[in-house]
Each structure stands twice: as structure tokens, then as C-alpha cells.
Amino acid sequence: MTMKRRNFILGLAAAASIPILPATRKAYAQQAGSFIGNVTARWNADGREMTLIEPFGYIDPSGKAWEVPVGTTVDGASIPQFFWSIIGGPFDGMYRNASVVHDFYCQVKTRPYRDVHRVFRDAMGTSGVSERKAFLMYHAVNRFGPRWDNVTVDPKCLVIDDHYDFAACSRNAAPALPVPELNRENLQAFIDDVEGNVDEQDIATLRDSLSEVR
């Protein structure tokens, strides 16, 4: 068995274990965090991607900064489209800020993917997303979202300033690792795993969406 295949299998095993939602809301409420600025962007000609025209950022509950530079192009693809039915779309309402931060770091890969997925959860909480919804979306990206082994080591991609070259840093980022396929079997297993920890309506929506999956 190759090392890459072994890492993939170990990753699947780890992702399959979803903890029970905490019984109290105290821990979640303490995940305040704060955003730096507002998402200001222009829609690109394709009607799906948007490019930031002002810097944006997030300070997570531990005080770590997650800056997003001008010129960043995002499309919400870091959130598997199957789960868009739950949130309406990655740039809708309370999910926009968290999605922009998540998209950027999933493209340049300058930090471990587990940290990037966790900050998506934290940023959702800061935006006012409910604990159960944030739990669902976090575990969705943790199981089916982007993964990579190594972070980008180019020093120019680690310093976020007015001269940041988003296109080059994205192009030279660490290779993506394989993730579980978004097929009916894997999605059914995921829904079964999170049921009881998320809202019944969201479970019903996901089960209805399964009819469109092969």
C-alpha cells in the first residue's frame, strides 16, 4: 500500500468519527472571534466567481489572524455543493464571511486543512449561525472538503499585504489529497452520523437531496 493511499484511508477513518454536539452552548457562545472589515467584491463575468476589491479578515477565538487579501477570487467551491441546499448558497447571508475565509485558505493552502475547516466553523459562529447548523457544515467540509498534506512554503505566499499574488500562490499551492466521493452511499453514511446532532429539518432536506445523487 502506498503512503498516499495509507494517509487517505487514515483520513477517512478519522473523518468517520463525528463527536456528539456539546450539551451546553457555553463553549460555542465563547467562540466570539471578530471580522476585520467587510466583504467587498465584484462579481466576475462568469456570474459565479467574485474577486475581493478590499482586504478582509477574521480573528479567531484564540486570537489568530486569518487575513484575505485584495485580488482573492472565490466561488464557494470549498463547500461541497450538495450541502448548499442547507445554507442557500456559500455567499448567502450569515455564511458569506466564513465562506470567503475558508475559500481563500483552501486555495493557497498555507495552513493545515484541519485548521482551515475549524476556522470555518468558528467564523460561522461569529456571524450568528446556529450551533447545530455550524456543527453540520463544519463536519460536511471536514469530511468532503479540500485536503492537503503540506502547506505552501513559498515565503511570498505567507505574507499577506497589498502585493499578494493570489493567482501565483493558488497555482503553486500544495497538491490536493483525495477525499470521499460525494456519492449516495457516502452521503447517506454522513447523514446517519450527524442525525441527532442537527436540526430535523436539515436532515430532511439532505435526505430529499439524496434523490438527485447517483
PDB file of C-alpha atoms in Angstrom:
ATOM      1  CA  MET A   1       0.000   0.000   0.000  1.00  0.00           C
ATOM      2  CA  THR A   2       1.413   3.373  -0.976  1.00  0.00           C
ATOM      3  CA  MET A   3       1.949   6.061   1.662  1.00  0.00           C
ATOM      4  CA  LYS A   4      -0.560   8.334  -0.112  1.00  0.00           C
ATOM      5  CA  ARG A   5      -3.202   5.595  -0.098  1.00  0.00           C
ATOM      6  CA  ARG A   6      -2.484   4.831   3.578  1.00  0.00           C
ATOM      7  CA  ASN A   7      -2.886   8.506   4.515  1.00  0.00           C
ATOM      8  CA  PHE A   8      -6.147   8.644   2.597  1.00  0.00           C
ATOM      9  CA  ILE A   9      -7.573   5.628   4.440  1.00  0.00           C
ATOM     10  CA  LEU A  10      -6.479   7.007   7.802  1.00  0.00           C
ATOM     11  CA  GLY A  11      -8.118  10.299   6.900  1.00  0.00           C
ATOM     12  CA  LEU A  12     -11.389   8.563   6.114  1.00  0.00           C
ATOM     13  CA  ALA A  13     -11.297   6.714   9.417  1.00  0.00           C
ATOM     14  CA  ALA A  14     -10.730   9.926  11.337  1.00  0.00           C
ATOM     15  CA  ALA A  15     -13.462  11.760   9.460  1.00  0.00           C
ATOM     16  CA  ALA A  16     -15.961   8.993  10.122  1.00  0.00           C
ATOM     17  CA  SER A  17     -15.868   9.688  13.835  1.00  0.00           C
ATOM     18  CA  ILE A  18     -18.139  12.645  14.484  1.00  0.00           C
ATOM     19  CA  PRO A  19     -18.380  13.772  18.104  1.00  0.00           C
ATOM     20  CA  ILE A  20     -21.685  14.456  19.777  1.00  0.00           C
ATOM     21  CA  LEU A  21     -22.695  18.092  19.937  1.00  0.00           C
ATOM     22  CA  PRO A  22     -21.860  19.558  23.369  1.00  0.00           C
ATOM     23  CA  ALA A  23     -24.796  19.501  25.737  1.00  0.00           C
ATOM     24  CA  THR A  24     -24.353  23.159  26.658  1.00  0.00           C
ATOM     25  CA  ARG A  25     -23.998  26.241  24.490  1.00  0.00           C
ATOM     26  CA  LYS A  26     -21.419  27.892  26.728  1.00  0.00           C
ATOM     27  CA  ALA A  27     -18.379  26.733  24.733  1.00  0.00           C
ATOM     28  CA  TYR A  28     -19.953  27.754  21.428  1.00  0.00           C
ATOM     29  CA  ALA A  29     -21.012  31.134  22.774  1.00  0.00           C
ATOM     30  CA  GLN A  30     -17.444  31.804  23.884  1.00  0.00           C
ATOM     31  CA  GLN A  31     -16.219  31.370  20.312  1.00  0.00           C
ATOM     32  CA  ALA A  32     -16.730  35.044  19.636  1.00  0.00           C
ATOM     33  CA  GLY A  33     -13.986  35.975  17.221  1.00  0.00           C
ATOM     34  CA  SER A  34     -14.242  39.124  15.098  1.00  0.00           C
ATOM     35  CA  PHE A  35     -14.135  40.140  11.460  1.00  0.00           C
ATOM     36  CA  ILE A  36     -11.812  42.764  10.021  1.00  0.00           C
ATOM     37  CA  GLY A  37     -13.703  44.913   7.548  1.00  0.00           C
ATOM     38  CA  ASN A  38     -16.494  43.726   5.273  1.00  0.00           C
ATOM     39  CA  VAL A  39     -16.551  41.506   2.215  1.00  0.00           C
ATOM     40  CA  THR A  40     -16.385  43.976  -0.674  1.00  0.00           C
ATOM     41  CA  ALA A  41     -16.074  42.328  -4.081  1.00  0.00           C
ATOM     42  CA  ARG A  42     -17.035  42.488  -7.729  1.00  0.00           C
ATOM     43  CA  TRP A  43     -18.768  39.644  -9.496  1.00  0.00           C
ATOM     44  CA  ASN A  44     -16.737  38.280 -12.379  1.00  0.00           C
ATOM     45  CA  ALA A  45     -18.055  37.801 -15.908  1.00  0.00           C
ATOM     46  CA  ASP A  46     -18.893  34.132 -15.312  1.00  0.00           C
ATOM     47  CA  GLY A  47     -21.500  35.158 -12.748  1.00  0.00           C
ATOM     48  CA  ARG A  48     -20.212  32.671 -10.201  1.00  0.00           C
ATOM     49  CA  GLU A  49     -16.807  33.881  -9.040  1.00  0.00           C
ATOM     50  CA  MET A  50     -16.204  37.129  -7.213  1.00  0.00           C
ATOM     51  CA  THR A  51     -12.952  38.977  -6.591  1.00  0.00           C
ATOM     52  CA  LEU A  52     -12.236  40.958  -3.431  1.00  0.00           C
ATOM     53  CA  ILE A  53     -11.524  44.635  -4.047  1.00  0.00           C
ATOM     54  CA  GLU A  54     -10.847  45.439  -0.390  1.00  0.00           C
ATOM     55  CA  PRO A  55      -8.879  43.442   2.207  1.00  0.00           C
ATOM     56  CA  PHE A  56     -10.854  41.308   4.618  1.00  0.00           C
ATOM     57  CA  GLY A  57     -10.006  39.141   7.586  1.00  0.00           C
ATOM     58  CA  TYR A  58     -11.022  37.237  10.670  1.00  0.00           C
ATOM     59  CA  ILE A  59      -9.577  36.959  14.173  1.00  0.00           C
ATOM     60  CA  ASP A  60     -10.453  33.539  15.534  1.00  0.00           C
ATOM     61  CA  PRO A  61     -11.372  32.897  19.196  1.00  0.00           C
ATOM     62  CA  SER A  62      -7.726  32.113  20.029  1.00  0.00           C
ATOM     63  CA  GLY A  63      -6.608  35.474  18.649  1.00  0.00           C
ATOM     64  CA  LYS A  64      -5.058  34.134  15.431  1.00  0.00           C
ATOM     65  CA  ALA A  65      -5.484  36.304  12.333  1.00  0.00           C
ATOM     66  CA  TRP A  66      -6.872  34.912   9.081  1.00  0.00           C
ATOM     67  CA  GLU A  67      -6.303  37.663   6.530  1.00  0.00           C
ATOM     68  CA  VAL A  68      -7.721  37.615   2.994  1.00  0.00           C
ATOM     69  CA  PRO A  69      -6.037  39.977   0.516  1.00  0.00           C
ATOM     70  CA  VAL A  70      -7.358  42.123  -2.296  1.00  0.00           C
ATOM     71  CA  GLY A  71      -7.394  40.136  -5.553  1.00  0.00           C
ATOM     72  CA  THR A  72      -8.627  36.911  -3.966  1.00  0.00           C
ATOM     73  CA  THR A  73     -11.114  35.146  -6.229  1.00  0.00           C
ATOM     74  CA  VAL A  74     -13.673  32.893  -4.552  1.00  0.00           C
ATOM     75  CA  ASP A  75     -16.592  30.806  -5.756  1.00  0.00           C
ATOM     76  CA  GLY A  76     -17.709  28.846  -2.705  1.00  0.00           C
ATOM     77  CA  ALA A  77     -16.309  25.609  -4.120  1.00  0.00           C
ATOM     78  CA  SER A  78     -14.598  24.744  -0.833  1.00  0.00           C
ATOM     79  CA  ILE A  79     -18.086  23.910   0.468  1.00  0.00           C
ATOM     80  CA  PRO A  80     -19.405  20.787  -1.339  1.00  0.00           C
ATOM     81  CA  GLN A  81     -22.352  21.836  -3.472  1.00  0.00           C
ATOM     82  CA  PHE A  82     -24.555  19.060  -2.100  1.00  0.00           C
ATOM     83  CA  PHE A  83     -24.753  20.992   1.168  1.00  0.00           C
ATOM     84  CA  TRP A  84     -25.692  24.311  -0.419  1.00  0.00           C
ATOM     85  CA  SER A  85     -29.331  23.269  -0.037  1.00  0.00           C
ATOM     86  CA  ILE A  86     -28.893  23.776   3.711  1.00  0.00           C
ATOM     87  CA  ILE A  87     -27.480  27.293   3.561  1.00  0.00           C
ATOM     88  CA  GLY A  88     -28.988  28.620   0.320  1.00  0.00           C
ATOM     89  CA  GLY A  89     -25.524  29.234  -1.128  1.00  0.00           C
ATOM     90  CA  PRO A  90     -21.985  29.847   0.161  1.00  0.00           C
ATOM     91  CA  PHE A  91     -22.270  33.625  -0.162  1.00  0.00           C
ATOM     92  CA  ASP A  92     -25.772  33.978   1.244  1.00  0.00           C
ATOM     93  CA  GLY A  93     -26.457  35.830   4.459  1.00  0.00           C
ATOM     94  CA  MET A  94     -24.556  34.720   7.529  1.00  0.00           C
ATOM     95  CA  TYR A  95     -22.345  32.280   5.596  1.00  0.00           C
ATOM     96  CA  ARG A  96     -20.626  34.817   3.328  1.00  0.00           C
ATOM     97  CA  ASN A  97     -17.826  35.925   5.660  1.00  0.00           C
ATOM     98  CA  ALA A  98     -16.924  32.401   6.772  1.00  0.00           C
ATOM     99  CA  SER A  99     -17.044  31.130   3.182  1.00  0.00           C
ATOM    100  CA  VAL A 100     -14.659  33.794   1.900  1.00  0.00           C
ATOM    101  CA  VAL A 101     -12.063  32.997   4.575  1.00  0.00           C
ATOM    102  CA  HIS A 102     -12.481  29.259   4.003  1.00  0.00           C
ATOM    103  CA  ASP A 103     -12.252  29.552   0.213  1.00  0.00           C
ATOM    104  CA  PHE A 104      -9.073  31.606   0.310  1.00  0.00           C
ATOM    105  CA  TYR A 105      -7.142  29.278   2.615  1.00  0.00           C
ATOM    106  CA  CYS A 106      -8.392  26.186   0.773  1.00  0.00           C
ATOM    107  CA  GLN A 107      -6.868  27.620  -2.402  1.00  0.00           C
ATOM    108  CA  VAL A 108      -3.485  28.880  -1.186  1.00  0.00           C
ATOM    109  CA  LYS A 109      -3.063  26.060   1.374  1.00  0.00           C
ATOM    110  CA  THR A 110      -0.720  27.988   3.652  1.00  0.00           C
ATOM    111  CA  ARG A 111      -2.163  26.379   6.787  1.00  0.00           C
ATOM    112  CA  PRO A 112      -3.184  22.803   7.687  1.00  0.00           C
ATOM    113  CA  TYR A 113      -6.542  21.832   6.254  1.00  0.00           C
ATOM    114  CA  ARG A 114      -7.916  20.799   9.633  1.00  0.00           C
ATOM    115  CA  ASP A 115      -7.249  24.313  10.964  1.00  0.00           C
ATOM    116  CA  VAL A 116      -8.867  25.850   7.896  1.00  0.00           C
ATOM    117  CA  HIS A 117     -12.026  23.791   8.356  1.00  0.00           C
ATOM    118  CA  ARG A 118     -12.146  24.656  12.056  1.00  0.00           C
ATOM    119  CA  VAL A 119     -11.901  28.374  11.351  1.00  0.00           C
ATOM    120  CA  PHE A 120     -14.869  27.985   9.004  1.00  0.00           C
ATOM    121  CA  ARG A 121     -16.849  26.684  11.977  1.00  0.00           C
ATOM    122  CA  ASP A 122     -15.625  29.469  14.250  1.00  0.00           C
ATOM    123  CA  ALA A 123     -16.385  32.177  11.695  1.00  0.00           C
ATOM    124  CA  MET A 124     -19.900  30.831  11.213  1.00  0.00           C
ATOM    125  CA  GLY A 125     -20.435  31.168  14.960  1.00  0.00           C
ATOM    126  CA  THR A 126     -19.154  34.731  14.884  1.00  0.00           C
ATOM    127  CA  SER A 127     -21.605  35.516  12.083  1.00  0.00           C
ATOM    128  CA  GLY A 128     -24.524  34.212  14.121  1.00  0.00           C
ATOM    129  CA  VAL A 129     -25.046  30.803  12.524  1.00  0.00           C
ATOM    130  CA  SER A 130     -26.723  28.450  14.987  1.00  0.00           C
ATOM    131  CA  GLU A 131     -24.632  25.901  16.829  1.00  0.00           C
ATOM    132  CA  ARG A 132     -26.351  22.953  15.175  1.00  0.00           C
ATOM    133  CA  LYS A 133     -26.050  24.407  11.676  1.00  0.00           C
ATOM    134  CA  ALA A 134     -22.381  25.252  12.201  1.00  0.00           C
ATOM    135  CA  PHE A 135     -21.812  21.711  13.515  1.00  0.00           C
ATOM    136  CA  LEU A 136     -23.379  20.276  10.355  1.00  0.00           C
ATOM    137  CA  MET A 137     -21.487  22.471   7.892  1.00  0.00           C
ATOM    138  CA  TYR A 138     -18.171  22.054   9.684  1.00  0.00           C
ATOM    139  CA  HIS A 139     -18.395  18.272   9.551  1.00  0.00           C
ATOM    140  CA  ALA A 140     -19.507  18.451   5.903  1.00  0.00           C
ATOM    141  CA  VAL A 141     -16.316  20.272   4.869  1.00  0.00           C
ATOM    142  CA  ASN A 142     -14.192  18.210   7.255  1.00  0.00           C
ATOM    143  CA  ARG A 143     -15.301  15.001   5.559  1.00  0.00           C
ATOM    144  CA  PHE A 144     -15.856  16.075   1.956  1.00  0.00           C
ATOM    145  CA  GLY A 145     -13.984  19.373   1.656  1.00  0.00           C
ATOM    146  CA  PRO A 146     -10.443  20.007   0.361  1.00  0.00           C
ATOM    147  CA  ARG A 147      -7.435  18.334   1.972  1.00  0.00           C
ATOM    148  CA  TRP A 148      -3.695  18.632   1.504  1.00  0.00           C
ATOM    149  CA  ASP A 149      -0.600  17.121   3.095  1.00  0.00           C
ATOM    150  CA  ASN A 150       1.813  20.036   3.190  1.00  0.00           C
ATOM    151  CA  VAL A 151       1.283  23.750   3.498  1.00  0.00           C
ATOM    152  CA  THR A 152       2.667  26.165   0.938  1.00  0.00           C
ATOM    153  CA  VAL A 153       6.253  27.050   1.835  1.00  0.00           C
ATOM    154  CA  ASP A 154       6.853  29.973  -0.541  1.00  0.00           C
ATOM    155  CA  PRO A 155       7.550  32.889   1.850  1.00  0.00           C
ATOM    156  CA  LYS A 156       5.828  35.289  -0.540  1.00  0.00           C
ATOM    157  CA  CYS A 157       2.577  33.404  -0.013  1.00  0.00           C
ATOM    158  CA  LEU A 158       2.796  33.567   3.762  1.00  0.00           C
ATOM    159  CA  VAL A 159       2.880  37.358   3.981  1.00  0.00           C
ATOM    160  CA  ILE A 160      -0.489  38.899   3.168  1.00  0.00           C
ATOM    161  CA  ASP A 161      -0.131  42.502   2.057  1.00  0.00           C
ATOM    162  CA  ASP A 162      -1.008  44.817  -0.837  1.00  0.00           C
ATOM    163  CA  HIS A 163       1.407  42.949  -3.118  1.00  0.00           C
ATOM    164  CA  TYR A 164      -0.008  39.473  -2.548  1.00  0.00           C
ATOM    165  CA  ASP A 165      -0.081  37.425  -5.768  1.00  0.00           C
ATOM    166  CA  PHE A 166      -3.190  35.328  -5.282  1.00  0.00           C
ATOM    167  CA  ALA A 167      -3.051  33.703  -8.716  1.00  0.00           C
ATOM    168  CA  ALA A 168       0.551  32.547  -8.271  1.00  0.00           C
ATOM    169  CA  CYS A 169       0.033  31.344  -4.694  1.00  0.00           C
ATOM    170  CA  SER A 170      -3.034  29.353  -5.690  1.00  0.00           C
ATOM    171  CA  ARG A 171      -1.269  27.859  -8.687  1.00  0.00           C
ATOM    172  CA  ASN A 172       1.767  26.795  -6.641  1.00  0.00           C
ATOM    173  CA  ALA A 173      -0.120  25.511  -3.604  1.00  0.00           C
ATOM    174  CA  ALA A 174       0.333  22.003  -2.252  1.00  0.00           C
ATOM    175  CA  PRO A 175      -1.371  19.234  -4.269  1.00  0.00           C
ATOM    176  CA  ALA A 176      -4.826  18.236  -3.124  1.00  0.00           C
ATOM    177  CA  LEU A 177      -5.390  14.894  -1.442  1.00  0.00           C
ATOM    178  CA  PRO A 178      -8.278  12.633  -2.486  1.00  0.00           C
ATOM    179  CA  VAL A 179     -11.472  12.982  -0.473  1.00  0.00           C
ATOM    180  CA  PRO A 180     -14.521  10.714  -0.150  1.00  0.00           C
ATOM    181  CA  GLU A 181     -16.682  10.790  -3.250  1.00  0.00           C
ATOM    182  CA  LEU A 182     -19.998  12.621  -2.992  1.00  0.00           C
ATOM    183  CA  ASN A 183     -21.975   9.530  -3.886  1.00  0.00           C
ATOM    184  CA  ARG A 184     -25.194   8.239  -2.386  1.00  0.00           C
ATOM    185  CA  GLU A 185     -23.502   5.714  -0.092  1.00  0.00           C
ATOM    186  CA  ASN A 186     -21.030   8.173   1.441  1.00  0.00           C
ATOM    187  CA  LEU A 187     -23.606  10.913   1.830  1.00  0.00           C
ATOM    188  CA  GLN A 188     -26.093   8.521   3.425  1.00  0.00           C
ATOM    189  CA  ALA A 189     -23.442   7.453   5.925  1.00  0.00           C
ATOM    190  CA  PHE A 190     -22.676  11.092   6.730  1.00  0.00           C
ATOM    191  CA  ILE A 191     -26.349  11.937   7.285  1.00  0.00           C
ATOM    192  CA  ASP A 192     -26.720   8.942   9.585  1.00  0.00           C
ATOM    193  CA  ASP A 193     -23.645  10.074  11.546  1.00  0.00           C
ATOM    194  CA  VAL A 194     -24.832  13.643  12.174  1.00  0.00           C
ATOM    195  CA  GLU A 195     -28.515  12.879  12.742  1.00  0.00           C
ATOM    196  CA  GLY A 196     -29.435  13.671  16.318  1.00  0.00           C
ATOM    197  CA  ASN A 197     -26.910  16.488  16.492  1.00  0.00           C
ATOM    198  CA  VAL A 198     -28.517  18.745  13.896  1.00  0.00           C
ATOM    199  CA  ASP A 199     -31.975  20.121  13.173  1.00  0.00           C
ATOM    200  CA  GLU A 200     -34.539  17.630  11.872  1.00  0.00           C
ATOM    201  CA  GLN A 201     -35.444  19.960   9.010  1.00  0.00           C
ATOM    202  CA  ASP A 202     -31.847  19.986   7.802  1.00  0.00           C
ATOM    203  CA  ILE A 203     -31.727  16.191   7.926  1.00  0.00           C
ATOM    204  CA  ALA A 204     -34.963  16.046   5.938  1.00  0.00           C
ATOM    205  CA  THR A 205     -33.545  18.455   3.348  1.00  0.00           C
ATOM    206  CA  LEU A 206     -30.391  16.375   2.949  1.00  0.00           C
ATOM    207  CA  ARG A 207     -32.356  13.147   2.606  1.00  0.00           C
ATOM    208  CA  ASP A 208     -34.546  14.744  -0.056  1.00  0.00           C
ATOM    209  CA  SER A 209     -31.436  15.881  -1.914  1.00  0.00           C
ATOM    210  CA  LEU A 210     -30.135  12.312  -1.998  1.00  0.00           C
ATOM    211  CA  SER A 211     -32.704  11.508  -4.686  1.00  0.00           C
ATOM    212  CA  GLU A 212     -30.623  13.594  -7.105  1.00  0.00           C
ATOM    213  CA  VAL A 213     -27.368  11.793  -6.297  1.00  0.00           C
ATOM    214  CA  ARG A 214     -26.226   8.651  -8.071  1.00  0.00           C
TER     215      ARG A 214
END
